[in-house]
Amino acid sequence: MAEYGHHTEEPTVYGLIAEFDDSDNLLHAAEAAYKAGYRTMDAYSPLPIHGLSEAIGFKKTYVSLITLIGGITGAATGFGMQYFASVIHYDYDIGGKPFNSWPSFMPITFELAILFGAFAALGSMLALNGLPRHHHPVFNAKRFERASSDGFFLCIESEDLQYDTEATKKFLEEQGPVEVSEVLDD
Amino acid sequence: MESKTTHPSLTPTAPIMAPGHSYESISREVSDVVLEHNMPRAWYLCLFGVGLPLLGVLGLSTGMLFWEGLGLWGINNPVGWGFAIVNLVWWIGIGHAGTLISAILLLFNQDWRTAINRFAEAMTLFAVMCAGLFPLLHVGRPWAIFFILPYPNTMALWPQFRSPLLWDVFAISTYFTVSLLFWFTGLIPDLATLRDRSKGVRRKVYGAFALGWRGSAKHWFRYEMAYLLLGGMSAPLVVSVHTIVSFDFAVSVIPGWHTTIFPPYFVAGAIYSGFAMVLTIMIPVRVLFNMTDFITVRHMENMAKVMLATGLVVCYGYMCELFYSYYSGSEYESYMMTNRMFGPVGWAYWCLLLCNMATPQLLWFKAFRTKAIPLFCVTIVVNIGMWLERYVIVVTSLRRDYIPQAWDSYAGTAFDWAAYVGSIGLFVTMLCLFVRFLPMITIFELRVQHHEMERGEIR
């Protein structure tokens, strides 16, 4: 940082963060920020709050679609493997049963549908969230360790088109936060 | 344990969580068990007095089993399954309660699952580990266990896809994997809490497993969807797993096994024994670790009610078996039942009826559902009863099936018992390590519960 004298360039600012003491205050602030025209922002909370992601304009996720695709892929893999093995690659008469004795293939088809679906659900959730991630600038925020305990934060990022150090700070201070501070990028 | 009987949660509408908590106190109380290393003396006793010695028994007996071969076990020609399969079914059944609590109660929006789901899911994982051990040992050549998997091989062979035993391989391995994913998904936000509350190496380790979770609203949005989907997939999975386990029996033509009641009867039995085991562990743990604020008498009572309901389904299964053996008109079926009741191991059948049918009727009385010691005793009896049930099913049908010339007797040897007791050691050890290193209650869901209680949405 500049005061240590080694870096001549100014540290870039990631955004302005406001801490709230309650989920309702955070929700109202997020709604107000969206109404005021802010778009590049995120809210941080120790528990999922209904309506919060919608309030900052984030309403759609592909997790369920990807999970469905994963499940269908699993079912197709399971049935395809058994069909290939029993009908094409190793057709062997066992107890006079038909080669394609599909009712017997259902349990494994079902299990693999669930298995692939579960990996798709967790995998797509993590991938779309950009996790795992080693570091994120928001962790530089003051008292941010409370975001996993009892702190509620709203961060308007400097990339937002409407971002203005003074005006945005003033706007956040009007929302009744505990504190507003600047978050540095690193 | 009885000192808590004056707790406010004993009132008719016992609260789901004791009053007077905040987001901070919830996070602190649950994570401090891990971070401040507040292990009660009983924990040391369990780990060093029970878990590790029995795990040693398992290691030693398994080592000798690998060296000498399966002859050390009591299995013989008609009774090829013996203890190994009894234990497999017993452990798998115990595991099912965890998935039931975490998935099915999630889908039914049962708020009281919050405080117990983490623990119950951990129990699922450890029980499935113990279960998986037995087929591994039972194949006799564990180094060739990969033969059961469909893999490209020079013999150009495939496993038999029409066999329930192969379905079992897929069902149990999928079950373990999906349970692990579901459990880990629930852990991510809590690992972030532990990361933020600790320092040094622990912070780095918890931080690595928390995957950089920062509680972003967008992340929570996707997270909740993924969690719900995992729950939605686990619910049919758990039913399918024990159905497939019951197919191991029902698809065969052994008298007493070849019945259509087996899948529902096995699934109900699994839930029944699983809830019994959750209660067996939870009753001491909630007191020892000071978790009575979060795991209240309401939880005890609800679990006891689930036990009572599933216990009645199991009783229905016993009645059906009796009826089938009579109504089938098959002399082998009816002889199987006569032999089961009055044959050489008839005592096991009557004991199981006493344990699984008679004892749980005590749960109709409120005192048995809400008082720690009586409820604990009932759960122990049910655990024993459910083991006996599988013993009776596996052994009585196999030892006397069709031609008397092929009959033989069966008894477990010391090595059978060592493997069984040893698997309990594995289970206890894993549970002790779990409560030492991970939060035993889902902290973020407790926060949600607190949030909803403050708004009066739940009581």
XYZ file of C-alpha atoms in Angstrom:
645
model
C 0.000 0.000 0.000
C 1.037 3.560 -0.650
C 1.914 4.528 2.919
C 4.583 1.836 3.135
C 6.438 3.666 0.423
C 7.391 0.723 -1.777
C 4.590 0.922 -4.277
C 4.348 3.988 -6.373
C 1.150 3.018 -8.123
C -2.174 3.618 -6.389
C -3.898 0.442 -5.205
C -7.046 -0.178 -7.191
C -10.343 -0.088 -5.386
C -12.590 -3.150 -5.587
C -15.629 -1.347 -4.274
C -17.477 0.124 -1.339
C -18.855 -2.189 1.291
C -21.546 -1.488 3.854
C -22.054 -3.658 6.896
C -25.538 -4.132 8.332
C -26.550 -5.651 11.628
C -29.644 -7.379 10.349
C -30.827 -9.309 7.321
C -33.833 -7.039 6.809
C -31.655 -3.938 6.625
C -29.411 -5.663 4.117
C -32.405 -6.709 2.026
C -33.820 -3.178 2.007
C -30.438 -1.683 1.129
C -30.006 -4.164 -1.711
C -33.447 -3.317 -3.069
C -32.714 0.411 -2.796
C -29.360 -0.007 -4.557
C -30.992 -1.837 -7.437
C -33.674 0.838 -7.661
C -30.983 3.532 -7.652
C -29.515 1.916 -10.748
C -26.582 -0.062 -9.342
C -26.050 -3.398 -11.067
C -22.523 -4.671 -10.384
C -22.850 -5.521 -6.729
C -23.120 -8.454 -4.392
C -24.510 -9.086 -0.942
C -22.849 -11.315 1.643
C -24.633 -13.043 4.493
C -24.069 -15.923 6.921
C -27.340 -17.549 5.889
C -29.368 -17.736 2.713
C -31.892 -14.862 2.707
C -34.959 -15.295 0.562
C -35.305 -12.595 -2.036
C -31.789 -11.216 -1.599
C -30.329 -12.455 -4.869
C -33.498 -11.346 -6.661
C -33.112 -7.909 -5.031
C -29.692 -7.439 -6.635
C -31.057 -8.567 -9.967
C -29.876 -12.187 -9.968
C -32.858 -14.377 -10.692
C -31.854 -17.331 -12.794
C -29.577 -20.293 -12.317
C -28.740 -23.139 -14.638
C -27.965 -25.561 -11.806
C -31.247 -27.436 -12.214
C -30.927 -27.709 -15.990
C -27.348 -28.982 -15.745
C -28.435 -31.480 -13.100
C -31.182 -32.753 -15.381
C -28.689 -33.149 -18.215
C -26.341 -34.956 -15.825
C -29.103 -37.328 -14.754
C -30.109 -38.108 -18.329
C -26.468 -38.678 -19.250
C -26.122 -41.072 -16.316
C -29.208 -43.026 -17.283
C -28.061 -43.247 -20.897
C -24.583 -44.353 -19.788
C -26.019 -46.998 -17.467
C -28.446 -48.452 -19.943
C -26.019 -48.112 -22.837
C -23.293 -49.960 -20.970
C -25.601 -52.836 -20.054
C -27.094 -53.025 -23.536
C -23.673 -53.005 -25.158
C -22.371 -55.667 -22.796
C -25.386 -57.971 -22.892
C -26.547 -57.607 -26.486
C -23.548 -56.604 -28.589
C -20.249 -57.403 -26.960
C -20.933 -60.484 -24.877
C -24.293 -61.953 -25.907
C -24.596 -65.039 -23.794
C -27.718 -67.057 -23.078
C -28.330 -66.959 -19.342
C -31.348 -68.910 -18.133
C -33.073 -68.396 -21.474
C -33.485 -64.699 -20.788
C -33.535 -62.305 -23.729
C -30.237 -60.532 -24.397
C -31.936 -57.187 -23.960
C -33.654 -58.042 -20.666
C -34.261 -54.364 -20.012
C -36.265 -54.653 -16.748
C -33.157 -56.141 -15.140
C -31.131 -53.204 -16.387
C -33.297 -50.605 -14.645
C -31.666 -50.625 -11.183
C -28.205 -49.791 -12.527
C -29.669 -47.285 -14.993
C -31.413 -45.543 -12.108
C -28.381 -45.572 -9.822
C -26.127 -44.059 -12.461
C -28.731 -41.385 -13.242
C -28.642 -40.316 -9.602
C -24.850 -40.557 -9.411
C -24.240 -38.390 -12.466
C -27.024 -36.011 -11.421
C -25.480 -35.513 -7.983
C -22.066 -34.742 -9.453
C -23.715 -32.354 -11.900
C -25.608 -30.570 -9.101
C -22.583 -30.004 -6.876
C -20.180 -29.469 -9.785
C -22.346 -26.944 -11.584
C -23.074 -25.066 -8.367
C -19.342 -24.740 -7.664
C -18.358 -23.996 -11.251
C -21.003 -21.316 -11.766
C -20.036 -19.779 -8.422
C -16.407 -19.694 -9.493
C -15.368 -21.929 -6.605
C -12.968 -23.183 -5.405
C -11.163 -19.887 -5.377
C -8.080 -19.136 -3.370
C -8.692 -15.486 -2.661
C -11.228 -12.800 -3.351
C -10.861 -9.035 -2.812
C -13.960 -8.906 -0.600
C -11.999 -10.792 2.071
C -9.957 -7.578 2.444
C -13.037 -5.840 3.804
C -13.048 -4.805 7.437
C -14.599 -7.376 9.775
C -15.514 -9.544 6.819
C -14.887 -12.676 8.906
C -18.300 -11.920 10.390
C -19.956 -12.654 7.051
C -19.866 -16.303 8.117
C -21.253 -15.603 11.566
C -23.442 -12.540 12.092
C -22.375 -9.845 9.622
C -24.475 -8.739 6.651
C -22.675 -6.921 3.855
C -23.545 -5.128 0.640
C -20.685 -4.381 -1.723
C -21.081 -2.081 -4.723
C -18.177 -2.791 -6.999
C -16.064 -0.104 -8.656
C -16.776 -1.670 -12.041
C -20.369 -0.560 -11.810
C -21.164 2.058 -14.453
C -22.745 4.317 -11.855
C -19.932 3.881 -9.325
C -18.668 7.117 -7.886
C -16.573 7.144 -4.742
C -18.395 10.026 -3.111
C -21.932 9.522 -4.370
C -21.960 5.776 -3.816
C -20.556 6.181 -0.338
C -23.232 8.724 0.463
C -25.902 6.439 -0.939
C -24.742 3.504 1.184
C -24.551 5.638 4.318
C -28.184 6.586 3.821
C -29.225 2.935 4.072
C -28.570 2.728 7.816
C -25.417 0.590 7.868
C -23.140 -0.021 10.834
C -20.205 1.142 8.764
C -19.226 1.872 5.173
C -15.668 1.285 4.034
C -13.592 0.949 0.919
C -12.377 -2.482 -0.211
C -9.027 -2.589 -1.963
C -8.261 -4.904 -4.816
C -5.082 -6.929 -4.623
C -28.706 -37.014 31.808
C -31.764 -36.575 34.006
C -30.671 -33.167 35.221
C -32.181 -31.674 32.074
C -35.695 -32.950 32.689
C -36.791 -29.550 33.988
C -35.691 -27.964 30.735
C -38.380 -25.667 29.241
C -38.404 -27.835 26.152
C -40.423 -30.417 28.077
C -43.567 -28.341 27.811
C -46.225 -29.699 25.420
C -45.095 -27.471 22.552
C -41.402 -27.919 23.149
C -39.498 -25.299 21.141
C -37.290 -26.382 18.309
C -34.431 -24.368 19.819
C -34.009 -22.883 23.286
C -34.739 -19.121 23.455
C -32.124 -16.407 23.960
C -29.783 -17.203 21.089
C -28.324 -14.901 18.440
C -26.522 -15.569 15.173
C -23.275 -15.063 17.007
C -24.041 -17.374 19.916
C -25.156 -20.137 17.560
C -21.943 -19.890 15.537
C -19.838 -19.735 18.676
C -21.428 -22.573 20.620
C -21.355 -25.065 17.776
C -17.926 -24.201 16.403
C -16.292 -23.941 19.827
C -16.765 -27.661 20.385
C -14.295 -28.119 17.557
C -12.096 -25.056 17.857
C -11.751 -24.906 21.644
C -11.348 -28.652 21.849
C -14.018 -28.930 24.551
C -14.081 -32.694 24.524
C -15.819 -34.208 27.559
C -14.198 -37.079 29.389
C -16.678 -39.481 27.811
C -15.193 -38.637 24.417
C -11.768 -39.925 25.460
C -13.425 -42.960 26.955
C -15.304 -43.656 23.728
C -12.326 -43.153 21.454
C -9.544 -44.748 23.494
C -11.653 -47.153 25.539
C -14.071 -48.411 22.909
C -13.388 -47.199 19.379
C -9.673 -47.768 18.925
C -9.421 -51.102 20.830
C -12.304 -52.528 18.826
C -10.770 -51.149 15.654
C -7.655 -53.090 16.655
C -9.798 -56.204 16.990
C -11.075 -55.576 13.483
C -7.578 -55.119 12.090
C -6.234 -58.205 13.778
C -9.125 -60.481 12.889
C -9.180 -59.196 9.323
C -5.469 -59.744 8.983
C -5.842 -63.326 10.167
C -8.833 -63.792 7.867
C -6.765 -62.695 4.880
C -3.944 -64.951 5.924
C -5.966 -68.077 6.667
C -9.025 -67.608 4.460
C -12.749 -67.700 5.001
C -12.574 -70.993 6.873
C -12.145 -68.909 10.018
C -15.740 -67.834 9.668
C -18.684 -70.113 10.449
C -20.051 -70.094 6.896
C -20.564 -73.477 5.278
C -22.189 -74.956 2.233
C -25.882 -74.208 2.715
C -25.262 -71.101 4.837
C -22.909 -69.214 2.544
C -23.901 -65.754 3.718
C -23.840 -65.835 7.506
C -22.705 -62.896 9.604
C -21.184 -60.954 6.743
C -24.506 -60.358 5.007
C -26.369 -59.930 8.307
C -23.949 -57.157 9.196
C -24.042 -55.631 5.720
C -27.821 -55.288 5.825
C -27.769 -54.101 9.440
C -25.246 -51.344 8.776
C -26.811 -50.219 5.498
C -30.170 -49.999 7.233
C -28.699 -47.871 10.006
C -27.234 -45.561 7.414
C -30.613 -44.919 5.836
C -31.885 -42.797 8.722
C -29.303 -40.135 7.916
C -30.460 -39.781 4.340
C -34.066 -39.905 5.414
C -33.505 -37.057 7.852
C -31.421 -34.979 5.488
C -33.321 -35.567 2.248
C -36.894 -36.682 2.816
C -37.523 -34.383 5.776
C -35.963 -31.558 3.724
C -38.457 -32.156 0.940
C -41.322 -32.300 3.421
C -40.135 -29.008 4.939
C -39.744 -30.489 8.426
C -37.869 -27.781 10.310
C -36.793 -30.025 13.147
C -34.366 -31.861 10.883
C -31.986 -28.877 11.020
C -30.263 -29.684 14.285
C -29.792 -33.380 13.595
C -29.132 -33.751 9.895
C -25.355 -33.222 9.951
C -24.850 -35.815 12.623
C -27.237 -38.256 11.021
C -25.567 -37.860 7.629
C -22.158 -38.462 9.165
C -23.610 -41.572 10.736
C -24.824 -42.626 7.275
C -21.346 -42.350 5.813
C -19.699 -44.289 8.612
C -22.415 -46.951 8.618
C -22.037 -47.416 4.872
C -18.262 -47.750 5.332
C -18.866 -50.508 7.881
C -21.405 -52.120 5.553
C -19.052 -52.003 2.588
C -16.382 -53.755 4.596
C -18.352 -56.997 4.828
C -18.816 -57.855 1.146
C -15.126 -56.974 0.750
C -14.190 -59.548 3.366
C -16.847 -62.012 2.266
C -15.588 -62.348 -1.311
C -12.607 -64.149 0.207
C -10.115 -62.661 -2.230
C -10.390 -58.941 -1.525
C -7.464 -58.148 -3.816
C -9.657 -59.283 -6.726
C -12.689 -57.245 -5.659
C -12.439 -55.161 -8.822
C -13.768 -58.190 -10.737
C -17.252 -57.058 -9.683
C -16.915 -53.835 -11.652
C -17.499 -53.574 -15.380
C -14.041 -52.757 -16.665
C -12.241 -53.591 -19.914
C -10.321 -56.797 -19.386
C -8.277 -59.231 -21.431
C -10.837 -61.974 -20.799
C -13.445 -59.836 -22.594
C -15.846 -60.607 -19.742
C -18.606 -58.471 -18.320
C -20.293 -58.842 -14.953
C -23.784 -60.334 -14.909
C -26.058 -57.310 -15.203
C -29.183 -59.359 -14.452
C -27.953 -60.222 -10.949
C -29.172 -58.328 -7.860
C -25.699 -58.777 -6.383
C -24.296 -56.558 -9.108
C -27.154 -54.083 -8.659
C -26.054 -53.982 -5.042
C -22.533 -52.957 -6.030
C -23.894 -50.013 -7.997
C -26.536 -49.130 -5.411
C -24.186 -49.095 -2.413
C -21.299 -47.332 -4.145
C -23.678 -44.705 -5.567
C -25.269 -44.345 -2.176
C -21.952 -43.734 -0.473
C -20.779 -41.271 -3.120
C -24.003 -39.276 -3.213
C -24.230 -39.200 0.588
C -20.675 -37.884 0.700
C -21.449 -35.164 -1.858
C -24.621 -34.184 -0.030
C -22.798 -34.072 3.290
C -19.932 -32.047 1.890
C -22.324 -29.596 0.229
C -23.938 -28.978 3.608
C -20.510 -28.529 5.174
C -19.157 -25.828 2.838
C -20.675 -22.756 4.590
C -19.857 -24.206 8.012
C -16.259 -24.830 7.026
C -16.136 -21.145 6.070
C -17.366 -20.308 9.585
C -14.629 -22.457 11.104
C -12.064 -20.856 8.782
C -13.110 -17.390 9.881
C -13.035 -18.276 13.561
C -9.669 -20.034 13.675
C -6.026 -19.168 13.117
C -2.847 -20.735 11.813
C -2.788 -24.181 10.279
C -6.387 -24.938 11.127
C -7.481 -21.806 9.305
C -5.617 -22.985 6.220
C -7.058 -26.509 6.376
C -10.643 -25.449 6.995
C -10.150 -22.701 4.430
C -9.006 -25.164 1.790
C -12.073 -27.335 2.320
C -14.374 -24.300 2.437
C -13.329 -23.723 -1.205
C -13.296 -19.941 -0.774
C -16.949 -19.694 0.280
C -17.827 -16.069 1.020
C -21.588 -16.134 1.532
C -22.407 -14.186 -1.612
C -26.134 -13.843 -2.331
C -25.598 -15.214 -5.837
C -23.729 -18.179 -4.399
C -26.440 -18.864 -1.843
C -29.024 -18.783 -4.605
C -27.296 -21.516 -6.593
C -26.328 -23.311 -3.419
C -29.906 -23.646 -2.223
C -30.965 -24.973 -5.603
C -28.140 -27.524 -5.634
C -28.906 -28.577 -2.065
C -32.572 -29.053 -2.831
C -31.745 -31.072 -5.945
C -29.340 -33.279 -4.012
C -32.080 -33.839 -1.437
C -34.552 -34.593 -4.190
C -32.215 -37.165 -5.701
C -31.200 -38.722 -2.384
C -34.797 -39.422 -1.381
C -35.562 -41.917 -4.168
C -31.975 -43.153 -3.921
C -32.330 -44.250 -0.315
C -35.524 -46.120 -1.146
C -33.874 -47.762 -4.137
C -30.808 -48.839 -2.177
C -32.623 -50.877 0.411
C -35.036 -52.153 -2.204
C -32.061 -53.494 -4.116
C -30.591 -54.938 -0.920
C -33.900 -56.748 -0.403
C -33.723 -57.984 -4.030
C -30.609 -59.921 -3.045
C -33.073 -62.072 -1.142
C -36.392 -61.602 -2.934
C -35.122 -62.349 -6.443
C -33.765 -65.722 -5.315
C -35.955 -68.809 -4.910
C -35.088 -69.648 -1.307
C -38.141 -70.304 0.915
C -38.820 -67.274 3.093
C -36.964 -64.913 0.761
C -38.999 -65.076 -2.411
C -41.741 -62.611 -1.426
C -42.935 -59.280 -2.759
C -43.256 -57.763 0.719
C -39.474 -57.640 1.035
C -38.726 -54.237 -0.544
C -41.181 -52.137 1.534
C -40.536 -54.254 4.604
C -36.776 -53.817 4.274
C -37.003 -50.074 3.631
C -39.218 -49.584 6.703
C -36.879 -51.758 8.756
C -33.926 -49.699 7.598
C -35.525 -46.433 8.678
C -36.624 -48.020 11.925
C -33.162 -49.253 12.862
C -31.551 -46.070 11.591
C -33.654 -43.822 13.777
C -32.950 -46.112 16.697
C -29.216 -45.700 16.094
C -29.472 -41.919 15.649
C -31.241 -41.744 19.006
C -28.776 -44.113 20.667
C -25.963 -41.752 19.735
C -27.798 -38.449 20.005
C -29.180 -38.921 23.509
C -25.758 -38.986 25.194
C -24.090 -36.610 22.725
C -26.561 -33.743 23.201
C -25.944 -33.788 26.942
C -22.190 -34.399 26.863
C -21.501 -31.637 24.365
C -24.010 -29.170 25.825
C -26.179 -29.191 22.742
C -29.486 -29.412 24.607
C -30.342 -25.901 23.418
C -30.294 -27.025 19.808
C -31.221 -30.696 20.002
C -34.264 -30.454 22.216
C -36.751 -32.946 23.582
C -38.862 -32.089 20.548
C -36.266 -33.791 18.352
C -36.195 -36.834 20.608
C -39.940 -37.126 20.557
C -40.264 -36.703 16.804
C -37.644 -39.343 16.154
C -39.388 -41.670 18.586
C -42.611 -41.157 16.656
C -40.915 -42.027 13.371
C -39.577 -45.157 15.060
C -43.029 -46.110 16.249
C -44.544 -45.613 12.797
C -41.873 -47.530 10.914
C -41.866 -50.171 13.644
C -45.526 -50.796 12.919
C -44.752 -51.206 9.212
C -42.096 -53.743 10.165
C -44.682 -55.598 12.294
C -46.931 -55.655 9.239
C -44.030 -57.219 7.342
C -43.716 -59.977 9.963
C -47.434 -60.654 9.731
C -47.228 -60.796 5.951
C -44.410 -63.316 6.101
C -46.512 -65.489 8.398
C -49.515 -65.194 6.123
C -47.550 -65.928 2.947
C -46.010 -69.064 4.340
C -49.479 -70.331 5.205
C -51.342 -69.090 2.127
C -48.704 -70.055 -0.436
C -49.641 -73.693 0.035
C -45.995 -74.508 -0.531
C -44.729 -77.091 1.924
C -41.232 -75.576 1.755
C -42.572 -72.133 2.649
C -44.648 -73.426 5.543
C -41.830 -75.613 6.789
C -39.527 -72.602 6.665
C -41.863 -70.764 9.035
C -42.226 -73.746 11.381
C -38.456 -74.086 11.419
C -38.018 -70.351 11.980
C -40.342 -70.423 14.994
C -39.632 -73.786 16.555
C -36.381 -74.917 14.925
C -32.886 -74.838 16.420
C -32.665 -71.021 16.315
C -36.307 -70.421 17.181
C -35.157 -68.402 20.174
C -33.806 -65.755 17.804
C -37.203 -65.383 16.152
C -39.029 -64.920 19.456
C -36.349 -62.512 20.679
C -36.734 -60.423 17.557
C -40.497 -60.257 17.990
C -39.968 -59.172 21.583
C -37.395 -56.534 20.564
C -39.015 -55.173 17.421
C -42.706 -55.718 17.925
C -43.398 -55.603 21.652
C -40.837 -53.140 23.021
C -41.534 -50.244 20.643
C -45.177 -50.230 21.743
C -43.856 -48.456 24.848
C -43.349 -45.446 22.590
C -47.114 -44.880 22.620
C -46.484 -43.408 26.078
C -45.174 -39.856 26.126
C -42.743 -40.567 28.950
C -40.922 -43.114 26.794
C -40.604 -40.611 23.971
C -39.403 -37.654 26.024
C -37.328 -39.075 28.887
C -33.732 -39.785 27.975
C -33.060 -43.050 29.786
C -36.237 -44.997 28.901
C -35.972 -43.888 25.261
C -32.298 -44.819 25.171
C -33.131 -48.299 26.470
C -35.824 -48.778 23.820
C -33.406 -47.781 21.052
C -30.779 -50.251 22.249
C -33.371 -53.026 22.273
C -34.443 -52.098 18.726
C -30.830 -52.082 17.508
C -30.398 -55.605 18.824
C -33.769 -56.668 17.457
C -32.976 -55.444 13.970
C -29.715 -57.385 13.946
C -31.591 -60.501 15.030
C -34.149 -59.938 12.286
C -31.479 -60.119 9.593
C -29.872 -63.074 11.328
C -33.180 -64.938 11.296
C -33.859 -64.100 7.652
C -30.392 -65.062 6.428
C -29.720 -68.119 8.560
C -33.022 -69.958 9.032
C -33.884 -69.919 5.347
C -30.460 -71.064 4.212
C -29.746 -73.805 6.709
C -32.905 -75.751 5.864
C -34.157 -74.993 2.383
C -35.327 -77.900 0.190
C -33.676 -81.326 0.414
C -32.933 -82.385 4.017
C -29.768 -84.059 2.778
C -28.346 -80.597 2.064
C -29.221 -79.122 5.457
C -26.574 -78.049 7.902
C -26.332 -76.093 11.095
C -24.715 -72.700 11.448
C -23.088 -70.702 14.216
C -20.841 -67.661 14.075
C -17.261 -68.252 15.200
C -15.082 -65.956 17.278
C -13.853 -64.424 14.020
C -17.413 -63.658 12.933
C -17.996 -61.872 16.197
C -14.620 -60.115 16.001
C -15.467 -58.698 12.586
C -18.882 -57.562 13.782
C -17.652 -56.005 17.020
C -14.680 -54.580 15.129
C -16.984 -52.820 12.689
C -18.672 -51.172 15.675
C -15.188 -50.012 16.678
C -14.688 -48.483 13.241
C -18.044 -46.733 13.559
C -17.329 -45.352 17.053
C -13.845 -44.190 16.031
C -15.151 -42.361 12.989
C -17.911 -40.702 15.020
C -15.421 -39.553 17.679
C -13.133 -38.065 15.042
C -16.118 -36.415 13.364
C -17.274 -34.564 16.491
C -13.683 -33.556 17.168
C -12.953 -32.005 13.782
C -16.257 -30.947 12.238
C -19.283 -29.044 13.535
C -21.829 -31.646 14.575
C -24.778 -29.370 13.820
C -25.324 -27.489 10.570
C -24.593 -23.972 11.773
C -25.969 -22.047 8.817
C -29.265 -23.904 9.017
C -29.498 -23.088 12.721
C -29.130 -19.434 11.713
C -31.997 -19.857 9.270
C -33.990 -21.472 12.046
C -33.173 -18.587 14.383
C -34.170 -16.117 11.653
C -37.524 -17.866 11.160
C -38.140 -18.135 14.897
C -37.581 -14.415 15.319
C -40.196 -13.763 12.676
C -42.583 -16.204 14.307
C -42.637 -18.442 11.226
C -41.765 -21.521 13.276
C -41.897 -22.291 16.943
